Coordinates of C-alpha atoms in Angstrom, one line a residue:
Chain A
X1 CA -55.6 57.9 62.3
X2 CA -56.2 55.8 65.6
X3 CA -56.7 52.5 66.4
X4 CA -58.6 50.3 68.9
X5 CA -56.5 48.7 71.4
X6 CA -57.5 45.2 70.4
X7 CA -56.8 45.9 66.8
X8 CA -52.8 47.4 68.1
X9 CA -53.1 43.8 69.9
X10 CA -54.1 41.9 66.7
X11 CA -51.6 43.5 64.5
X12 CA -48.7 42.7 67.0
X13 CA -49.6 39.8 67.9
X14 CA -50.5 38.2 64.3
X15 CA -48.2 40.1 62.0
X16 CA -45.2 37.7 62.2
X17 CA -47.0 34.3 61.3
X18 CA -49.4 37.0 58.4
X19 CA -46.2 37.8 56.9
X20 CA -44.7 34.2 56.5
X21 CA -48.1 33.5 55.1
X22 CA -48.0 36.4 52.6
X23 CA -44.2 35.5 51.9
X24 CA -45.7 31.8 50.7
X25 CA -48.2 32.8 48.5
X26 CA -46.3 35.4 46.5
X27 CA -43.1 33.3 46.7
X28 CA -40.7 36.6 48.5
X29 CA -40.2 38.4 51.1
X30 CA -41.2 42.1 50.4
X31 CA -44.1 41.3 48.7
X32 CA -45.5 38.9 51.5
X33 CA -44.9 41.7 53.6
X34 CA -46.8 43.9 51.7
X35 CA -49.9 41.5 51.2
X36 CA -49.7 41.4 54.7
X37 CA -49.8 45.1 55.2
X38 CA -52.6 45.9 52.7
X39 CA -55.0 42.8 53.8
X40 CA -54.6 44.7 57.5
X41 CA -55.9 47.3 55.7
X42 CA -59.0 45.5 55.0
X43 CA -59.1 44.3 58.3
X44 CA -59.0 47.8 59.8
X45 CA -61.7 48.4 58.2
X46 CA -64.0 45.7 58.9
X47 CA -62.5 45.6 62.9
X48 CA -66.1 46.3 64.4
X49 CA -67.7 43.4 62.3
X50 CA -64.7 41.4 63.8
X51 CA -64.4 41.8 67.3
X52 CA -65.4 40.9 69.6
X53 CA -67.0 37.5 68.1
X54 CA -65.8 37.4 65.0
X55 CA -62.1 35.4 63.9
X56 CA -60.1 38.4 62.8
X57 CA -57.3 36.1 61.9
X58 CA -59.7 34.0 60.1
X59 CA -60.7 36.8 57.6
X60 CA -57.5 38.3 57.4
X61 CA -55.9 34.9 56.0
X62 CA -58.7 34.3 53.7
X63 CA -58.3 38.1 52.2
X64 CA -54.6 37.3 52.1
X65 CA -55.3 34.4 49.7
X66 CA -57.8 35.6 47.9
X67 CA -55.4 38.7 46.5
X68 CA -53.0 36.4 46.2
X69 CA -55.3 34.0 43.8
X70 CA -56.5 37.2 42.1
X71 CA -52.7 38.5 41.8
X72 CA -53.0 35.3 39.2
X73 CA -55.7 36.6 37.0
X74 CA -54.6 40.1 36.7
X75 CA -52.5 41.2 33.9
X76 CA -51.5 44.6 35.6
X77 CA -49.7 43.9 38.6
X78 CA -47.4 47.0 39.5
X79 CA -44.5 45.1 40.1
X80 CA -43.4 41.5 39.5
X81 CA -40.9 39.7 41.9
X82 CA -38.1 38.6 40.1
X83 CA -37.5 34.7 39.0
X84 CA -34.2 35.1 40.6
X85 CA -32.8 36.6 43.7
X86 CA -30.1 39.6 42.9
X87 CA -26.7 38.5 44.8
X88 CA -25.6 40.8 47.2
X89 CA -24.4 40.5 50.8
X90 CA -26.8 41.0 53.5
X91 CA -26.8 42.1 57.4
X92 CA -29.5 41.4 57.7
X93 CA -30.5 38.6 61.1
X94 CA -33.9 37.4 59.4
X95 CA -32.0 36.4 56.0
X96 CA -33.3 33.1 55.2
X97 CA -30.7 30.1 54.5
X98 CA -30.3 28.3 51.4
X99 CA -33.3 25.8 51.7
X100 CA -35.7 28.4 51.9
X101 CA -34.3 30.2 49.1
X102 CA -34.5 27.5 46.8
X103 CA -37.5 27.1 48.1
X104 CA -38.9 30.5 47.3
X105 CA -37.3 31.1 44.0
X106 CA -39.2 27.8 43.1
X107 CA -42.8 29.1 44.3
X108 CA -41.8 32.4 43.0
X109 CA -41.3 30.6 39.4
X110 CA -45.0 29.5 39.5
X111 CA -47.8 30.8 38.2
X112 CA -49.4 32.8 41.0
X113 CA -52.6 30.6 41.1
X114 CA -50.5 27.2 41.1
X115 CA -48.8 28.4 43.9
X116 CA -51.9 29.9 46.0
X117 CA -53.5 26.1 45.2
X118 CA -49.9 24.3 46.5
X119 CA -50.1 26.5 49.7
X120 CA -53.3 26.2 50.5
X121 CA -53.6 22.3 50.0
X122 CA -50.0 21.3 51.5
X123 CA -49.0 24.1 53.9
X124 CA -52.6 25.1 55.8
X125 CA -54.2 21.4 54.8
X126 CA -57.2 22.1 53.4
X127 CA -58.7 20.1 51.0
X128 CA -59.6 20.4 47.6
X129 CA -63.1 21.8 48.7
X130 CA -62.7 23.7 50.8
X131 CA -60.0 25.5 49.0
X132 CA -62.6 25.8 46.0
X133 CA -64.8 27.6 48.1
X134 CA -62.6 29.9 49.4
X135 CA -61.3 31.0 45.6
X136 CA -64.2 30.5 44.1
X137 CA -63.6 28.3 41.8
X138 CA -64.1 24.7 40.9
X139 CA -62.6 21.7 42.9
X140 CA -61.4 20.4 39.4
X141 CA -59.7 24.0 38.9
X142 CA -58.0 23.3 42.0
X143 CA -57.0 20.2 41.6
X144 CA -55.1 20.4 38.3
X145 CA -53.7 24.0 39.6
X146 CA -52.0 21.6 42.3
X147 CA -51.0 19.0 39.8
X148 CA -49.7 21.1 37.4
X149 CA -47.5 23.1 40.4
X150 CA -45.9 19.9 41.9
X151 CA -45.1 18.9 38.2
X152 CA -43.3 21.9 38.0
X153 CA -42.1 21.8 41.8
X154 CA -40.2 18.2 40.3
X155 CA -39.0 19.3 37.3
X156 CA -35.4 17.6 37.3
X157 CA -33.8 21.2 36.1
X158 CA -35.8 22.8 38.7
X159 CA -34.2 24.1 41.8
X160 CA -35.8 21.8 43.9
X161 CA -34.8 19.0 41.6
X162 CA -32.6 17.8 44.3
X163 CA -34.7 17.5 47.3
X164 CA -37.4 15.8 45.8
X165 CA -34.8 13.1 44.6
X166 CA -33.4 12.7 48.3
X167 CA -36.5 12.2 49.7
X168 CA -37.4 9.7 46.6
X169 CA -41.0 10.7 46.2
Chain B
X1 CA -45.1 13.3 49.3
X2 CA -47.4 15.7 51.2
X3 CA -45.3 15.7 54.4
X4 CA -42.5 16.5 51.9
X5 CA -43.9 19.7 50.7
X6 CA -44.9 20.8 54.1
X7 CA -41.8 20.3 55.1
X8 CA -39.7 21.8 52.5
X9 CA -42.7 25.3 52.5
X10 CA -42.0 25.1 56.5
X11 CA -38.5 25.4 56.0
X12 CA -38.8 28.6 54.0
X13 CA -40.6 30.5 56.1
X14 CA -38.6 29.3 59.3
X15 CA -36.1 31.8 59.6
X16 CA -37.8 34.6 58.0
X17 CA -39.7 37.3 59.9
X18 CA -41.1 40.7 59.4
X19 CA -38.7 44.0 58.2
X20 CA -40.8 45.9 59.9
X21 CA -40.8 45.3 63.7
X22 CA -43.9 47.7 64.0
X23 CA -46.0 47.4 61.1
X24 CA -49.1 49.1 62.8
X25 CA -48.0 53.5 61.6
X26 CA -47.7 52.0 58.5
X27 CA -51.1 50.0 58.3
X28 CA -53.1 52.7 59.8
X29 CA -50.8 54.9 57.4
X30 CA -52.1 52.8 54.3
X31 CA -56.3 52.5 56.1
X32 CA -56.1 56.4 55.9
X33 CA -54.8 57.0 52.7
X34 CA -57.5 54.3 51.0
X35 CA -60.4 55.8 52.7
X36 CA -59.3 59.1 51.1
X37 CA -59.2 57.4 47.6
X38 CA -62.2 55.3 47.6
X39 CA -64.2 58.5 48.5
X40 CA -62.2 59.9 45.2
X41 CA -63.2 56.8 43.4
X42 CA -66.7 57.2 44.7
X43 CA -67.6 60.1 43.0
X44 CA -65.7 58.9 39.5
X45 CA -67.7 55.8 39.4
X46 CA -70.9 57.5 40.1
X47 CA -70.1 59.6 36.8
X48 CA -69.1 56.2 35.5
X49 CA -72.1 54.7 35.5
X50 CA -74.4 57.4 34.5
X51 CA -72.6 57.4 31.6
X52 CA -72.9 53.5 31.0
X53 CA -76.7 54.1 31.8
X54 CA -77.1 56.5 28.8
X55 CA -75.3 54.2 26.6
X56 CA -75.8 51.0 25.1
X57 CA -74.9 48.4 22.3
X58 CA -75.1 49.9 18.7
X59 CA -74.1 48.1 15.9
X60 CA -76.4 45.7 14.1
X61 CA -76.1 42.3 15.1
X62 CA -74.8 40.6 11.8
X63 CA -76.1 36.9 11.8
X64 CA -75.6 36.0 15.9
X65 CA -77.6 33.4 17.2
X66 CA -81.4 33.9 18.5
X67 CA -80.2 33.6 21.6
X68 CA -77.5 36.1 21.8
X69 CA -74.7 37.7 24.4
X70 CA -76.0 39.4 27.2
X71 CA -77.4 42.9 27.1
X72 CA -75.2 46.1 28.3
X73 CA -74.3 45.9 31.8
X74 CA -77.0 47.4 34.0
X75 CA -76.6 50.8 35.3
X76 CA -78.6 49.1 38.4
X77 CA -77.0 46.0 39.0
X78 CA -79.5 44.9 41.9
X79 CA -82.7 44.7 40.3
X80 CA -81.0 42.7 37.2
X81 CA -78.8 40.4 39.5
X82 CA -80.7 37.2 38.7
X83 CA -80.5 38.1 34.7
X84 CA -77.2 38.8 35.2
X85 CA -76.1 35.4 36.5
X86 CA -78.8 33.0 35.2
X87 CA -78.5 30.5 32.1
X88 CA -81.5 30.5 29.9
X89 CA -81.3 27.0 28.3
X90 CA -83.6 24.4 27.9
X91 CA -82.9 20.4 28.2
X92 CA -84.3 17.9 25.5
X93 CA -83.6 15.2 23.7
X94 CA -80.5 14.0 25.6
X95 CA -78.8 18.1 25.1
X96 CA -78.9 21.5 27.3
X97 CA -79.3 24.0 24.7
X98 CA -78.8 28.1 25.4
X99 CA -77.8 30.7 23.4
X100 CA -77.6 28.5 19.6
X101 CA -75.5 25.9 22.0
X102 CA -76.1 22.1 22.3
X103 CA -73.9 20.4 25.0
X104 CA -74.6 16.4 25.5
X105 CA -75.9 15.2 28.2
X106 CA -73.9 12.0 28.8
X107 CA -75.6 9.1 29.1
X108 CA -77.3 7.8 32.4
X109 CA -76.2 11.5 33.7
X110 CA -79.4 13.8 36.0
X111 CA -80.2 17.3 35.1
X112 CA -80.3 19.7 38.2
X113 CA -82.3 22.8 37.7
X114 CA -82.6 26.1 39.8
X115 CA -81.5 24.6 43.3
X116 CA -79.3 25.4 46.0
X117 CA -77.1 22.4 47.5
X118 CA -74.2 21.8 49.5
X119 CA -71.2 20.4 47.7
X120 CA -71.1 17.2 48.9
X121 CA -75.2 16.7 48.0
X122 CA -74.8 16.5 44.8
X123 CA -75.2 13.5 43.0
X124 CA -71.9 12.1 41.0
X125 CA -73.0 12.9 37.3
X126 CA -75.2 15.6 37.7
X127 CA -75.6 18.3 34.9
X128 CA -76.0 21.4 36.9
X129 CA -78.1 24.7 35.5
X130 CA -78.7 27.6 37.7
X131 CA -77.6 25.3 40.7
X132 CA -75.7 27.4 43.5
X133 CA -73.4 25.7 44.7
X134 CA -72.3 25.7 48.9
X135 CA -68.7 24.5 48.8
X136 CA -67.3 22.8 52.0
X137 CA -67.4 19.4 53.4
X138 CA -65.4 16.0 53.3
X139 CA -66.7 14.3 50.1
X140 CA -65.0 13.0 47.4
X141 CA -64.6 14.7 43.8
X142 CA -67.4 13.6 41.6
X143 CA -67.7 13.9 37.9
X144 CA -70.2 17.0 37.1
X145 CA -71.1 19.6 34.2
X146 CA -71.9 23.1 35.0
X147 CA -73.9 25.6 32.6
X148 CA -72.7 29.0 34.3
X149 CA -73.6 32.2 32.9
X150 CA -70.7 34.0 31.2
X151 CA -70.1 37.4 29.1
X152 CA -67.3 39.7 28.4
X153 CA -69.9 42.3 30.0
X154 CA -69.5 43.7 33.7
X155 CA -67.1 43.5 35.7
X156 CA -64.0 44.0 33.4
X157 CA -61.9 41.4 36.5
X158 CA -63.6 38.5 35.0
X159 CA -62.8 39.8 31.3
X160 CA -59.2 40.7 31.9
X161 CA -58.8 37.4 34.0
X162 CA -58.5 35.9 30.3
X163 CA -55.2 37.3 29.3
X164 CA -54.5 36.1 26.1
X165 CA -56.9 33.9 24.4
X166 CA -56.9 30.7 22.3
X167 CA -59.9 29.8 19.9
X168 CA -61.6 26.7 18.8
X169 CA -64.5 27.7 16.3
X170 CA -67.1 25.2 16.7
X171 CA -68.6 23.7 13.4
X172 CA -71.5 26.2 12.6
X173 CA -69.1 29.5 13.3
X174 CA -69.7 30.0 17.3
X175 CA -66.1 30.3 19.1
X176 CA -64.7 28.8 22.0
X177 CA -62.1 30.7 23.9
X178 CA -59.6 29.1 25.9
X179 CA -57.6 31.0 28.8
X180 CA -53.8 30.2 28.7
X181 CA -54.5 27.7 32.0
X182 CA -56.8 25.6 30.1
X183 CA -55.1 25.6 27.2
X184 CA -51.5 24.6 29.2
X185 CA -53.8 21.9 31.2
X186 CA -55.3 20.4 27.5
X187 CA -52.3 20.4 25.7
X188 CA -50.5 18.6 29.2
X189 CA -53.7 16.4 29.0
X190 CA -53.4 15.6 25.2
X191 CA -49.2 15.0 26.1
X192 CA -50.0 12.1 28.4
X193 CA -51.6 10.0 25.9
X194 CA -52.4 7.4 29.0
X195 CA -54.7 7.1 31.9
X196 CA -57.5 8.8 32.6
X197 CA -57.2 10.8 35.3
X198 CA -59.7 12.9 37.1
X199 CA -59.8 16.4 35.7
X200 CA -61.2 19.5 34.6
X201 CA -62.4 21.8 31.6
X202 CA -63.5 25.2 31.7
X203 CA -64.1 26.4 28.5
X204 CA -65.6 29.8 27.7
X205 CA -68.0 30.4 24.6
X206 CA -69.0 34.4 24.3
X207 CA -71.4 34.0 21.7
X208 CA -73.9 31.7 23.7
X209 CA -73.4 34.0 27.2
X210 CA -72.0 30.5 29.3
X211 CA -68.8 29.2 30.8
X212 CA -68.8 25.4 31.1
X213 CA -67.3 23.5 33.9
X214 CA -66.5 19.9 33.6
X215 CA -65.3 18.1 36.1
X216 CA -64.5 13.8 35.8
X217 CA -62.8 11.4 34.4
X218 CA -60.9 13.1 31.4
X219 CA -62.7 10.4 29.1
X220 CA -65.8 11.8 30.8
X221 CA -64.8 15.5 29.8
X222 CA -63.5 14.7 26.2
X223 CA -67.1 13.2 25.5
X224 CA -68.8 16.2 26.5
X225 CA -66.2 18.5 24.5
X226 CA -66.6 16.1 21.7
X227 CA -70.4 16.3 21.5
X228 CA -70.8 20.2 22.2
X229 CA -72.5 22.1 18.6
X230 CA -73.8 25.3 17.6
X231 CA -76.7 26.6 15.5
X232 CA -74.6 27.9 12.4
X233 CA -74.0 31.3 12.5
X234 CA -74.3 33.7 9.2
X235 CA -70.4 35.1 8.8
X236 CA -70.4 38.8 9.6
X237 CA -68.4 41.7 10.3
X238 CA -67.3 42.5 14.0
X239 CA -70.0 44.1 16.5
X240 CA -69.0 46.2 18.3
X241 CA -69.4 48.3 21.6
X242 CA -70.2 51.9 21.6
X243 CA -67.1 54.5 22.3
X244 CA -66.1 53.5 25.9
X245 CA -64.6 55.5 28.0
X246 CA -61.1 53.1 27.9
X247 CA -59.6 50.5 26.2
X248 CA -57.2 47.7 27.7
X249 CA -55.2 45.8 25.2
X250 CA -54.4 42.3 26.5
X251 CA -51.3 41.2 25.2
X252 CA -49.8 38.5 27.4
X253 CA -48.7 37.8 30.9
X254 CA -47.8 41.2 32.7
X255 CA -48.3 42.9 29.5
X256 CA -51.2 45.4 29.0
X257 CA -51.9 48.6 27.2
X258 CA -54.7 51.5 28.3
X259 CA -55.6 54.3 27.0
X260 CA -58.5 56.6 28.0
X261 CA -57.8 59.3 25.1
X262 CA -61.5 59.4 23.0
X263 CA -59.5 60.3 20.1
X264 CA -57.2 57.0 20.2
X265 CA -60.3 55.0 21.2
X266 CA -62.0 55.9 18.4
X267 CA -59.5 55.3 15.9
X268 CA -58.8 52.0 17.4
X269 CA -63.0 51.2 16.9
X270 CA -62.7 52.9 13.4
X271 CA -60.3 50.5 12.4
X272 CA -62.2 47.6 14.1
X273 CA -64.9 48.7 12.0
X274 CA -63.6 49.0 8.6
X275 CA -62.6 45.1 8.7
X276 CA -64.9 44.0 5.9
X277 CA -63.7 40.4 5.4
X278 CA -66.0 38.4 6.9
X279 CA -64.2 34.7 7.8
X280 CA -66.3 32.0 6.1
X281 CA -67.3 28.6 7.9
X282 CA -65.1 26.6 6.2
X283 CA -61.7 29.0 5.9
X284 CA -60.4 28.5 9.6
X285 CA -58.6 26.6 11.3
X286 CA -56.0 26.9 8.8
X287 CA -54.0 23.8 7.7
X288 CA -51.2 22.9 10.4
X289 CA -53.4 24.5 13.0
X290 CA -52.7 22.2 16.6
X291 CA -55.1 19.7 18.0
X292 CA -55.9 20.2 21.3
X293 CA -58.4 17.6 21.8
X294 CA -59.8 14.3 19.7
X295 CA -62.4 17.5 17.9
X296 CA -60.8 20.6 18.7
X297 CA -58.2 22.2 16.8
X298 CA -57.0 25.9 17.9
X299 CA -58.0 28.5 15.0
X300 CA -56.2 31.6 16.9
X301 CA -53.6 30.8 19.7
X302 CA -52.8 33.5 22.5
X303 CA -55.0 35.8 20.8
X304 CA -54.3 39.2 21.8
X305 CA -57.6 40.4 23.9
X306 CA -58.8 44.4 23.5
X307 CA -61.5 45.2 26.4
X308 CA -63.8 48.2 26.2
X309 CA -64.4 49.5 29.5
X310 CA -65.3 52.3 31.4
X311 CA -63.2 55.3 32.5
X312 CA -62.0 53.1 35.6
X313 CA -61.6 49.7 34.0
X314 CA -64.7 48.0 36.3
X315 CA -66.8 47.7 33.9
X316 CA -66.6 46.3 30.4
X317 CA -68.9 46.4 27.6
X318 CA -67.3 43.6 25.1
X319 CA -64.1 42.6 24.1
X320 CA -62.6 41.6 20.5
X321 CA -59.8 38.8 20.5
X322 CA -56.9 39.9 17.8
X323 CA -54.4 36.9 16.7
X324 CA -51.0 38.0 17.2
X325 CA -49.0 36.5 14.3
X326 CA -50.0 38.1 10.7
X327 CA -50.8 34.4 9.2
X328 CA -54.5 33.7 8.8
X329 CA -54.6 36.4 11.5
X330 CA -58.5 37.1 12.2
X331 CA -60.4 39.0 14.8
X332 CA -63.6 37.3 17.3
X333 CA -65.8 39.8 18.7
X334 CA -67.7 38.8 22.2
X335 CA -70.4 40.8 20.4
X336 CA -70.6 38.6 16.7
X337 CA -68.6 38.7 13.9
X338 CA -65.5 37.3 13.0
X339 CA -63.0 39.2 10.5
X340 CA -59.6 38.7 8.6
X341 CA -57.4 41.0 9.7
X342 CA -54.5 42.5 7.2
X343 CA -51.1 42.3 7.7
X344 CA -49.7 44.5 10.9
X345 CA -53.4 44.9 12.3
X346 CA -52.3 44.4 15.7
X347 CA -49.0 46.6 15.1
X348 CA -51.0 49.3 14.1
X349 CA -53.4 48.8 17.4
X350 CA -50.4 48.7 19.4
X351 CA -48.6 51.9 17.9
X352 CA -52.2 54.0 19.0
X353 CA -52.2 52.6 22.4
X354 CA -48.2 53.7 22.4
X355 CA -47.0 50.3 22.7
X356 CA -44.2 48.9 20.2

């Protein structure tokens, strides 16, 4: 199978910033990868509704969350990340330093919708309405979905217990 | 504490990149092996739904309410859309009533019927029925109720999206069935004990066909939870769905059970069906049962949830909630009828479905 030039472009040129977007709503690093992959699967297949004139990137990110938020409400996922990460030693030049694993083994120990909500509202800044419409749910829904995941986000045996308290929030 | 969060999500993604430095192979990889499955798919849920189309709900309805759940799923969704998503109540004296329901109006609150309206146009305190709503826009959160229509028919997503389920049984018989987020969010809400903090309650009642959102203060939502009652329903046997094609057993997060073997379906629906113990009105909840708001006390906690569906799980055609602990263990169908169940019911479900 081929692709259009300007979908080869959008793929290189987006897939980076997709993947850390993927990696923050499922909380690791394979998985975010593999969001990322399958939503450009989506994308592939609604390129010539999307360009020209349409916000590829746009549509891509809202499919991203939108599996993500479902991810939530399905009870059959094929494979569940881990709530923590398996030691071992690691080459590899992208492995991410202690702050961001903390930090991902905390969104990781959410509830997948919680952490879609905490995403959306505090990483891309949208609002509580705008993230309704995009899920599909109520702005109430998404407002105690954020509640409930900086609760948990503060909780003083939490991994991020410590951060919150140095910052004194 | 916003900047704080950004920050400390920034920071975990600030080092971290792609594994895969060329992702397009694999993407185009992935584009051609789904186009060669959904055509699979294609002609499986074509056979799908001419089987759905030549089915149909057969037991006797023992006792529901006038009103009852919605009809089968059609085998032509288009022409029956509107049915499909509409609320059939009516609004008097100071209540919105549909399906044997009556949920308060609270006072000084409007009733908005059959419109479409951006978010932000509608009035604070507005009952909404059949009101689409367009989300966007900068407004402020306002206190509302929404009458949305909802059945454990159709798309099996918005079944399964349940999980588990909790149950409150309204005076009169009808049930209201909690998913495990609401009943986390009520039983945080009913911690608290102070304030009254904006919120939000979606409760789910099968018998009456509606989901209702409530969105205010939380002394705003525990009024209208407070002052929601039911026509009283006759006690009855479960109703169930015809043979479907599969059967998803529900059992918790990440934990699920299928099976698509007619033989094992029906001797799951045999058993369903030889439940004879009707639970009176006055028999549940049992004593020590927990209070989850000033009214509501839980009758069945993170009841176990079995979904008839078709061969591909996209459809379902009713579900039957199963308590998971063998003390005043009972079973709620989405269909009528509410049963005692004997000791090791839901083992014995279980063990056919090849679970432990």
């Amino acid at each position: 199978m081929s692709a259009p030039d300007s979908f080869a472009d959008f793929v290189h040129g987006r897939y980076a910033a997709l993947v850390r977007h993927g990696i923050l709503l499922t909380g690791d690093h394979g998985h975010g990868e593999d969001l990322a992959q399958e939503t450009l699967v989506k994308t592939h297949r609604a390129w010539s509704r999307l360009h020209p004139g349409g916000d590829p990137d746009a549509y891509t990110r809202r499919v991203m969350v939108r599996a993500a938020w479902r991810a939530g409400r399905r009870l059959w996922h094929r494979e569940v990340p881990t709530e923590v990460l398996p030691e071992h030693k690691t080459t590899d030049p992208y492995e991410p330093r202690d702050t961001s694993r903390l930090v991902l083994s905390a969104l990781r120990a959410l509830p997948a919708q919680q952490r879609v909500v905490l995403v959306l509202r505090y990483w891309a800044g949208l609002s509580e309405q705008e993230i309704a419409g995009m899920l599909g749910c109520s702005a109430g829904t998404v407002k105690s979905r954020a509640s409930r995941a900086i609760t948990a986000l503060r909780r003083a045996d939490g991994p991020l217990a410590e951060a919150f308290e140095k910052s004194s929030i | 504490m916003t900047e704080r969060i950004r920050a400390l999500l920034d920071a975990a993604i600030a080092e971290v990149g792609p594994r895969n430095p060329d992702p397009l192979p694999d993407v185009l990889r992935r584009a051609g092996a789904r186009r060669r499955h959904l055509a699979v798919a294609g002609a499986a849920a074509a056979a799908a739904v001419a089987v759905l189309a030549a089915g149909g709900v057969v037991a006797a309805n023992h006792g529901m309410p006038d009103k009852a759940p919605a009809s089968q799923p059609s085998a032509t969704p288009t022409g029956e859309k509107e049915e499909l998503t509409r609320v059939d109540a009516t609004v008097a004296d100071g209540f919105v009533r549909t399906g044997g329901l009556a949920v308060p109006i609270p006072q000084g609150w409007q009733v908005i019927q059959d419109k479409k309206l951006d978010f932000c146009d509608i009035p604070a305190k507005s009952v909404l029925i059949n009101v689409m709503q367009i989300p966007g826009g900068n407004c402020d959160l306002h206190p509302q109720l929404a009458v949305y229509k909802w059945a454990p028919t159709g798309f099996s997503a918005q079944v399964s999206a349940l999980g588990v389920v909790s149950e409150v049984i309204l005076p009169g018989g009808q049930p209201v069935w909690l998913d495990d987020n609401e009943l986390d969010h009520l039983r945080s809400v009913r911690k608290k004990k102070t304030g009254n903090p904006f919120s939000g309650a979606q409760p789910f009642l099968p018998w009456a066909s509606v989901r209702l959102s409530v969105d205010g203060q939380q002394s705003q939502i525990d009024s209208v939870l407070r002052g929601i009652s039911a026509d009283p329903v006759t006690p009855a046997r479960l109703t169930l769905p015809e043979p479907s094609a599969a059967i998803q057993l529900n059992l918790g997060h990440k934990k699920q059970l299928t099976s698509t073997d007619q033989a094992v379906i029906g001797q799951v629906l045999k058993l369903l069906t030889e439940l004879d113990r009707p639970v009176r009105s006055d028999e549940l909840p049992c004593a020590g049962a927990e209070q989850v708001t000033d009214t509501w006390r839980l009758a069945g906690t993170e009841m176990a949830g079995l979904i008839f569906t078709d061969a591909k799980g996209w459809n379902a055609s009713g579900m039957v909630t199963i308590s998971t602990g063998d003390t005043c263990a009972f079973a709620t169908s989405s269909l009528g009828g509410r049963v005692h169940l004997p000791a090791g019911f839901l083992a014995r479900v279980k063990q056919l479905l090849g679970g432990r």
